[in-house]
PDB file of N, CA, C and O in Angstrom:
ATOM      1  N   UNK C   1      28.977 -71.509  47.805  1.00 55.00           N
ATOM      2  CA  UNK C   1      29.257 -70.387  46.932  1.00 55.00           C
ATOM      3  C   UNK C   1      27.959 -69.618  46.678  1.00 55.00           C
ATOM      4  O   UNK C   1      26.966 -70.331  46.532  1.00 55.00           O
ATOM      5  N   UNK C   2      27.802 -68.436  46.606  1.00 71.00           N
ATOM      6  CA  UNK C   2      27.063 -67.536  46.128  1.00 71.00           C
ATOM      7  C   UNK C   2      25.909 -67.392  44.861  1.00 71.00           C
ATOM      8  O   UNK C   2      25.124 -66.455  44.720  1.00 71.00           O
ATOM      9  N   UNK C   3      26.006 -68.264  44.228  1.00 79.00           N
ATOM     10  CA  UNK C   3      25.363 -68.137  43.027  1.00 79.00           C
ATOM     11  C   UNK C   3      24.953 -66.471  42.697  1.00 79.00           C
ATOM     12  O   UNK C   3      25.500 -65.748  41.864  1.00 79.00           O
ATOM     13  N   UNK C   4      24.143 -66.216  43.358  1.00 78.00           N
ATOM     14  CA  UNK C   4      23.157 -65.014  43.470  1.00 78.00           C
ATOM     15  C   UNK C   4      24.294 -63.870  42.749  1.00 78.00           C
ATOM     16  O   UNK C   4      24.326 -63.188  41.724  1.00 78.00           O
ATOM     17  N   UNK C   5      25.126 -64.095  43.863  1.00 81.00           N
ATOM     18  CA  UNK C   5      26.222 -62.774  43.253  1.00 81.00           C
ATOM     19  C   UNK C   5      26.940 -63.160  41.836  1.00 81.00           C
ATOM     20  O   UNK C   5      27.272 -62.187  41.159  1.00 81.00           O
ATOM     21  N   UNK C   6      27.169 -64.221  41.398  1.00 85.00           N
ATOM     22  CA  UNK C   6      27.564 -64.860  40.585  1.00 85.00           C
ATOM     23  C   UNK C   6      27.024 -63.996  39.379  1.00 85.00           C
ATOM     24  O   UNK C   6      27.681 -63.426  38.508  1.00 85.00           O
ATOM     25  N   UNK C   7      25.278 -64.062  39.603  1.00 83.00           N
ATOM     26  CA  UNK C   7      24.629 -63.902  38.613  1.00 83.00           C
ATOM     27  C   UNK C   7      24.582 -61.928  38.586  1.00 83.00           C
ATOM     28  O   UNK C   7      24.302 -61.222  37.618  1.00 83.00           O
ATOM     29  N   UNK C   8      24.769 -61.710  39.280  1.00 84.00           N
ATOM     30  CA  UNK C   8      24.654 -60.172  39.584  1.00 84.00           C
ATOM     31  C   UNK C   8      25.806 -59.505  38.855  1.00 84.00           C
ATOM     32  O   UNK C   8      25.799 -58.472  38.186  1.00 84.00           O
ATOM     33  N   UNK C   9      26.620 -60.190  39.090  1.00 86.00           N
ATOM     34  CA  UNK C   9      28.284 -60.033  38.318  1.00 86.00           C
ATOM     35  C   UNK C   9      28.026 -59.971  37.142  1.00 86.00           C
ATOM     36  O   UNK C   9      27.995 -58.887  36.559  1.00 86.00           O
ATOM     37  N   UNK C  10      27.781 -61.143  36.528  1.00 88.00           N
ATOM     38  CA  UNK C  10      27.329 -62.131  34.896  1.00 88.00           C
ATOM     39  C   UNK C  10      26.299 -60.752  34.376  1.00 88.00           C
ATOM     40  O   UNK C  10      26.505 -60.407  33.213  1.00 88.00           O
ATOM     41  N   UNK C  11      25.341 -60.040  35.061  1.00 86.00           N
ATOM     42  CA  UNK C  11      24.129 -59.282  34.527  1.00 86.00           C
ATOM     43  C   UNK C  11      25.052 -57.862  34.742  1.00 86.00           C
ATOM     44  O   UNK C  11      25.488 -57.568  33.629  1.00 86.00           O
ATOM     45  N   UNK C  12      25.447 -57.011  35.618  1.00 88.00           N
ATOM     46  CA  UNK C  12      26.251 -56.127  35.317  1.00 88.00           C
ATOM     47  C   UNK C  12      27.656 -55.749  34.408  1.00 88.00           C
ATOM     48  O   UNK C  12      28.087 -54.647  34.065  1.00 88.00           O
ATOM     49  N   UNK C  13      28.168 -57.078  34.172  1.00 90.00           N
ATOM     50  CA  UNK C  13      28.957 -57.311  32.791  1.00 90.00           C
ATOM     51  C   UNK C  13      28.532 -57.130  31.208  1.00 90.00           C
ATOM     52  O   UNK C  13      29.230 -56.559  30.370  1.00 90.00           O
ATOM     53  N   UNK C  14      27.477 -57.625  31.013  1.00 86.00           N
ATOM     54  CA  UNK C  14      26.519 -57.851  30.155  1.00 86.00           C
ATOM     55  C   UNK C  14      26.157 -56.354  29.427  1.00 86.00           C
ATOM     56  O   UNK C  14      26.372 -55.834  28.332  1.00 86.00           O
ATOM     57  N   UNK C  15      25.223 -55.837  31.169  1.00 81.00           N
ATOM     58  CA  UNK C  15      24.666 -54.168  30.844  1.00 81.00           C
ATOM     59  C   UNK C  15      26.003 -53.277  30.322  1.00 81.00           C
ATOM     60  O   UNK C  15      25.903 -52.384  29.481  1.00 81.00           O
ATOM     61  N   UNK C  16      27.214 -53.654  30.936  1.00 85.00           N
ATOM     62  CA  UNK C  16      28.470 -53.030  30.692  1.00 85.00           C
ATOM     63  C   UNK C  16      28.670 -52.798  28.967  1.00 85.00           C
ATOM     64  O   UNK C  16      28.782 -51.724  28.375  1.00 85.00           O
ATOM     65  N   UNK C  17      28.671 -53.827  28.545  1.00 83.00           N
ATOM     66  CA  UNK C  17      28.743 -54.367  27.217  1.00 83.00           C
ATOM     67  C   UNK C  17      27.940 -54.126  26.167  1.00 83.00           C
ATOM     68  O   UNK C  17      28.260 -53.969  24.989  1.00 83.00           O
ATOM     69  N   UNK C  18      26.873 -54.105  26.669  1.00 77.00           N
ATOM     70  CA  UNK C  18      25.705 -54.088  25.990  1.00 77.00           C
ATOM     71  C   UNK C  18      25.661 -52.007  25.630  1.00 77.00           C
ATOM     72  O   UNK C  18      25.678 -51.441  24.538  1.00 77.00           O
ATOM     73  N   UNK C  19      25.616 -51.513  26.761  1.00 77.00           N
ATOM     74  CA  UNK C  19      25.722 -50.022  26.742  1.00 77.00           C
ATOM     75  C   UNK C  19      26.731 -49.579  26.081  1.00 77.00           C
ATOM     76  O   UNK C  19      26.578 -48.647  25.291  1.00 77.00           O
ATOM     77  N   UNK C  20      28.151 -50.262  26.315  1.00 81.00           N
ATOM     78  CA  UNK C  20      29.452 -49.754  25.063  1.00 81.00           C
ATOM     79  C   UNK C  20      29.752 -49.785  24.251  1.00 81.00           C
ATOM     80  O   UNK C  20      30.672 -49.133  23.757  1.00 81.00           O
ATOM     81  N   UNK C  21      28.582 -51.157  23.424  1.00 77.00           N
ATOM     82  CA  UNK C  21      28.477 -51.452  22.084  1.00 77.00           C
ATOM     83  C   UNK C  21      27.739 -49.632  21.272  1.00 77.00           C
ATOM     84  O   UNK C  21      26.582 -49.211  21.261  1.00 77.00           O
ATOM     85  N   UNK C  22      28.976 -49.033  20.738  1.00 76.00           N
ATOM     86  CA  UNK C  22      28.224 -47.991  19.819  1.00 76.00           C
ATOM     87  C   UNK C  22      27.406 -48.443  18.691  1.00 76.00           C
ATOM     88  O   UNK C  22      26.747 -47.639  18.031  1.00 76.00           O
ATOM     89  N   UNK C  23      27.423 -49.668  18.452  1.00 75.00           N
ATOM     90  CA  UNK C  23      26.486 -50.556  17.284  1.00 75.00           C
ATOM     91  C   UNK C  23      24.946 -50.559  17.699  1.00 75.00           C
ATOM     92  O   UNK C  23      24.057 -50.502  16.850  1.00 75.00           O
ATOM     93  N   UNK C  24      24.715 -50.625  18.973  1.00 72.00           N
ATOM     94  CA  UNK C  24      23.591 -51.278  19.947  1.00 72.00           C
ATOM     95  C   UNK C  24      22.598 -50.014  18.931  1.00 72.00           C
ATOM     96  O   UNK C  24      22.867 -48.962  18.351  1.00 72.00           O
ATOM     97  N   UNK C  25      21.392 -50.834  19.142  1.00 79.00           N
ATOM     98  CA  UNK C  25      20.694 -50.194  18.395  1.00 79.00           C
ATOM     99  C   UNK C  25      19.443 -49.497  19.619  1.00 79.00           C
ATOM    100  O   UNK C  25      19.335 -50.273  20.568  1.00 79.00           O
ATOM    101  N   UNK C  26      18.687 -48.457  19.733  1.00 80.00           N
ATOM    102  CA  UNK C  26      18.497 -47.773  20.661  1.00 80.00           C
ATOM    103  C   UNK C  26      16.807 -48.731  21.074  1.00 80.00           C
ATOM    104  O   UNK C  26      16.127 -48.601  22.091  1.00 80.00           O
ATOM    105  N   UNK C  27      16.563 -49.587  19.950  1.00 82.00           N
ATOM    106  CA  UNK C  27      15.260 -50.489  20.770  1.00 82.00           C
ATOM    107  C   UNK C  27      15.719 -51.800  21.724  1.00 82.00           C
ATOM    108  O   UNK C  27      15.222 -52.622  22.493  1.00 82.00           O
ATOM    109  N   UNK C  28      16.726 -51.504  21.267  1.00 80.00           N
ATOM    110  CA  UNK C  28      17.233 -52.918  22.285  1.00 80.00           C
ATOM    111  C   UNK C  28      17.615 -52.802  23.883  1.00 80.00           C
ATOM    112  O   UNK C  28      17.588 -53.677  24.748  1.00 80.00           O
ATOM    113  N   UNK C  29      18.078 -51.038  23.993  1.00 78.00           N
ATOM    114  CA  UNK C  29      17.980 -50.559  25.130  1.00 78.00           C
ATOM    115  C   UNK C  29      16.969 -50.264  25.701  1.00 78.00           C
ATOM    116  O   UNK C  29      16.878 -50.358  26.925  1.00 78.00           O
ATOM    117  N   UNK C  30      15.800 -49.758  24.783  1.00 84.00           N
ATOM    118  CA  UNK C  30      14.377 -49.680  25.179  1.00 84.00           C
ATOM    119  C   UNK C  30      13.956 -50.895  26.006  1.00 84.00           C
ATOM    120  O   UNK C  30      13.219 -50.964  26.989  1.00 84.00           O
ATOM    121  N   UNK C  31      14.629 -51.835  25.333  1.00 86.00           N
ATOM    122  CA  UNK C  31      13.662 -53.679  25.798  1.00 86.00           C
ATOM    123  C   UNK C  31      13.935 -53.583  26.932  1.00 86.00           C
ATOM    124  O   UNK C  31      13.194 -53.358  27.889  1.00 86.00           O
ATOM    125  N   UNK C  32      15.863 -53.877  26.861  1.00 81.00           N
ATOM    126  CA  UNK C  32      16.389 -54.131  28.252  1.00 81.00           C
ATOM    127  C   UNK C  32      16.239 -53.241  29.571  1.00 81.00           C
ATOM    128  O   UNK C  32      16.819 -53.690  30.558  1.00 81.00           O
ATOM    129  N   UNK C  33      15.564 -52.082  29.720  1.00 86.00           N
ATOM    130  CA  UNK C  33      14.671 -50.729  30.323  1.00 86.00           C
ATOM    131  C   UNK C  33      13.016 -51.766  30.910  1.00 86.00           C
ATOM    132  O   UNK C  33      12.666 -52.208  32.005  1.00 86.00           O
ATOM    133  N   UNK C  34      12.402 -51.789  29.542  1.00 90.00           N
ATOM    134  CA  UNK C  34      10.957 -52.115  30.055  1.00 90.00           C
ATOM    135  C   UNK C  34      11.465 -53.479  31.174  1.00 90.00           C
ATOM    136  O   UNK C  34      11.094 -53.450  32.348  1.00 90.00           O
ATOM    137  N   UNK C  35      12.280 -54.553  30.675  1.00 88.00           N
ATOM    138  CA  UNK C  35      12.270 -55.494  31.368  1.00 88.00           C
ATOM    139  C   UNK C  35      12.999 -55.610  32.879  1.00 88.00           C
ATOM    140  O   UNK C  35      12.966 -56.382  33.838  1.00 88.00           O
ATOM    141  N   UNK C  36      13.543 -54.612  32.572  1.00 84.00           N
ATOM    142  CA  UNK C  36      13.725 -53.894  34.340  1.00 84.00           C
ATOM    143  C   UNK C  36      13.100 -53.268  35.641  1.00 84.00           C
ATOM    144  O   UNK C  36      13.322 -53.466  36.835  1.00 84.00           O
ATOM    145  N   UNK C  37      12.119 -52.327  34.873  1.00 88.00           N
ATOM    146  CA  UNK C  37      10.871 -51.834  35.251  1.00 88.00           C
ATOM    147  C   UNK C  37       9.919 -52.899  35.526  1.00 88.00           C
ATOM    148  O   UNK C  37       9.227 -52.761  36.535  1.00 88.00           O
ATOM    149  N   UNK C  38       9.733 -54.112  34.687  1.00 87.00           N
ATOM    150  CA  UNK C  38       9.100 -55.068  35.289  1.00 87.00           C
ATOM    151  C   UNK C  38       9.527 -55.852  36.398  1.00 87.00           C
ATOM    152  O   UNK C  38       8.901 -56.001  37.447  1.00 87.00           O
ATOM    153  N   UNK C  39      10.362 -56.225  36.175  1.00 85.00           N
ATOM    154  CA  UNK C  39      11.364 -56.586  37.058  1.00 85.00           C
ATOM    155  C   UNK C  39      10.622 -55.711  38.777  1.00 85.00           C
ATOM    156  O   UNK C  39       9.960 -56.147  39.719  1.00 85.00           O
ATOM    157  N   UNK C  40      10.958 -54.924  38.574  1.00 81.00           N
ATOM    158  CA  UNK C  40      11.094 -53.867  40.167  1.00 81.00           C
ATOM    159  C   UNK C  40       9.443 -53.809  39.997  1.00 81.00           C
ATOM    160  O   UNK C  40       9.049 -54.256  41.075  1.00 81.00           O
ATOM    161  N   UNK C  41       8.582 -53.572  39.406  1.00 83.00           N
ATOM    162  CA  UNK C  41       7.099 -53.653  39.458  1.00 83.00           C
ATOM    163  C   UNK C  41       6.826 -55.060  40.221  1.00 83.00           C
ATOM    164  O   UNK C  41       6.457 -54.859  41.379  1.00 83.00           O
ATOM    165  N   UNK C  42       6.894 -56.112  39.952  1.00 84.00           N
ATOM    166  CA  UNK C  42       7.070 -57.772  40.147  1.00 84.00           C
ATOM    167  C   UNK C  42       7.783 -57.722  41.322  1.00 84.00           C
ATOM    168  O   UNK C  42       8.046 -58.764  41.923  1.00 84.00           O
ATOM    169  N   UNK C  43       8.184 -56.473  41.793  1.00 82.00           N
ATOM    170  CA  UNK C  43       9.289 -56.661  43.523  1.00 82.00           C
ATOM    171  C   UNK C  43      10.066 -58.034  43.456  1.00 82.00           C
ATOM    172  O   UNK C  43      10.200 -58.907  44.313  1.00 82.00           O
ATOM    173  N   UNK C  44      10.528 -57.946  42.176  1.00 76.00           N
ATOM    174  CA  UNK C  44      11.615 -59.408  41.717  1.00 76.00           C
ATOM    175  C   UNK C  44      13.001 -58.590  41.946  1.00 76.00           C
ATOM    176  O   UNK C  44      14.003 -59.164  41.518  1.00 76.00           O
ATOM    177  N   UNK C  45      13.182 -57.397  42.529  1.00 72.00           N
ATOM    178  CA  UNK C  45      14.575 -56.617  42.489  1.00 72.00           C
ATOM    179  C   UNK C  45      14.880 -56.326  44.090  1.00 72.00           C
ATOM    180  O   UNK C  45      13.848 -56.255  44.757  1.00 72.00           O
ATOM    181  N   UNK C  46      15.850 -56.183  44.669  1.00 74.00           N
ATOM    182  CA  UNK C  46      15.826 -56.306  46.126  1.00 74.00           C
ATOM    183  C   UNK C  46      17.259 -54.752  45.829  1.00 74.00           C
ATOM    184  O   UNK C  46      18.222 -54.805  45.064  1.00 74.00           O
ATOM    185  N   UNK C  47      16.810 -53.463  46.837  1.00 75.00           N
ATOM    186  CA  UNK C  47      17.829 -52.457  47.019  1.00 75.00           C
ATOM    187  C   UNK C  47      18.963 -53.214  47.681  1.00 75.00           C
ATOM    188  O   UNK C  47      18.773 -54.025  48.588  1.00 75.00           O
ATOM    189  N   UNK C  48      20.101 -52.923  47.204  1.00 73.00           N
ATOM    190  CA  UNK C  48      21.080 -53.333  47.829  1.00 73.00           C
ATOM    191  C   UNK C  48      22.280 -52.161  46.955  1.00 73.00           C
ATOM    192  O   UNK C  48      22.136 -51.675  45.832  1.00 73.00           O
ATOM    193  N   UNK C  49      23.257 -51.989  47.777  1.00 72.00           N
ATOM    194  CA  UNK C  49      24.406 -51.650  47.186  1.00 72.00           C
ATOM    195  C   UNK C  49      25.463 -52.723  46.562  1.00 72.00           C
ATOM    196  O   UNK C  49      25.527 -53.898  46.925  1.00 72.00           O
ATOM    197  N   UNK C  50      26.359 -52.066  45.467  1.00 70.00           N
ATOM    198  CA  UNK C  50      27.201 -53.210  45.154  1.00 70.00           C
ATOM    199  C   UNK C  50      28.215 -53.862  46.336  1.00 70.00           C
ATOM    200  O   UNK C  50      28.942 -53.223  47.096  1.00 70.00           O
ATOM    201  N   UNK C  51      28.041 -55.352  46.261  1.00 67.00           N
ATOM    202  CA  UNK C  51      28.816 -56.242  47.222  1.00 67.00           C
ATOM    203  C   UNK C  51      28.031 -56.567  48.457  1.00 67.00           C
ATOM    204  O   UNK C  51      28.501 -57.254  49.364  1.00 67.00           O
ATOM    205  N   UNK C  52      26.729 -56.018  48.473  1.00 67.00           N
ATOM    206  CA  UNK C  52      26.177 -56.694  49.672  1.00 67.00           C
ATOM    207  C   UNK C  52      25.240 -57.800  49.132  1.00 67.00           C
ATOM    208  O   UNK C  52      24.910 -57.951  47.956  1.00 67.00           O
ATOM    209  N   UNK C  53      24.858 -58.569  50.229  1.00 64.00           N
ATOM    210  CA  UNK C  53      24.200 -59.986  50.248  1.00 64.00           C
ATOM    211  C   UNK C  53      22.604 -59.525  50.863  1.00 64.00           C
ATOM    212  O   UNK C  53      21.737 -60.382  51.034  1.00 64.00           O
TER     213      UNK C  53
END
């Protein structure tokens, strides 16, 4: 099984959620931003479209 996609699923659910919450408070989107940008700085992020391996 996949894990990888597993987790890709689990993290685009999340952002889903997280963005539709009208409660969300606008530093928390800030966080989840910087830690993305690190993310892809760290070349810890690989281009892919959704559903590919």
């Amino acid at each position: 099984m996949n894990y990888q996609l597993l987790e890709d699923i689990e993290s685009e659910l999340k952002w889903q959620q997280s963005l539709s919450n009208e409660d969300m408070e606008l530093g928390a989107l800030i966080i989840m931003a910087q830690e993305a940008l690190i993310e892809e700085q760290e070349v810890r992020t690989e281009d892919k479209g959704f559903g590919e391996e």
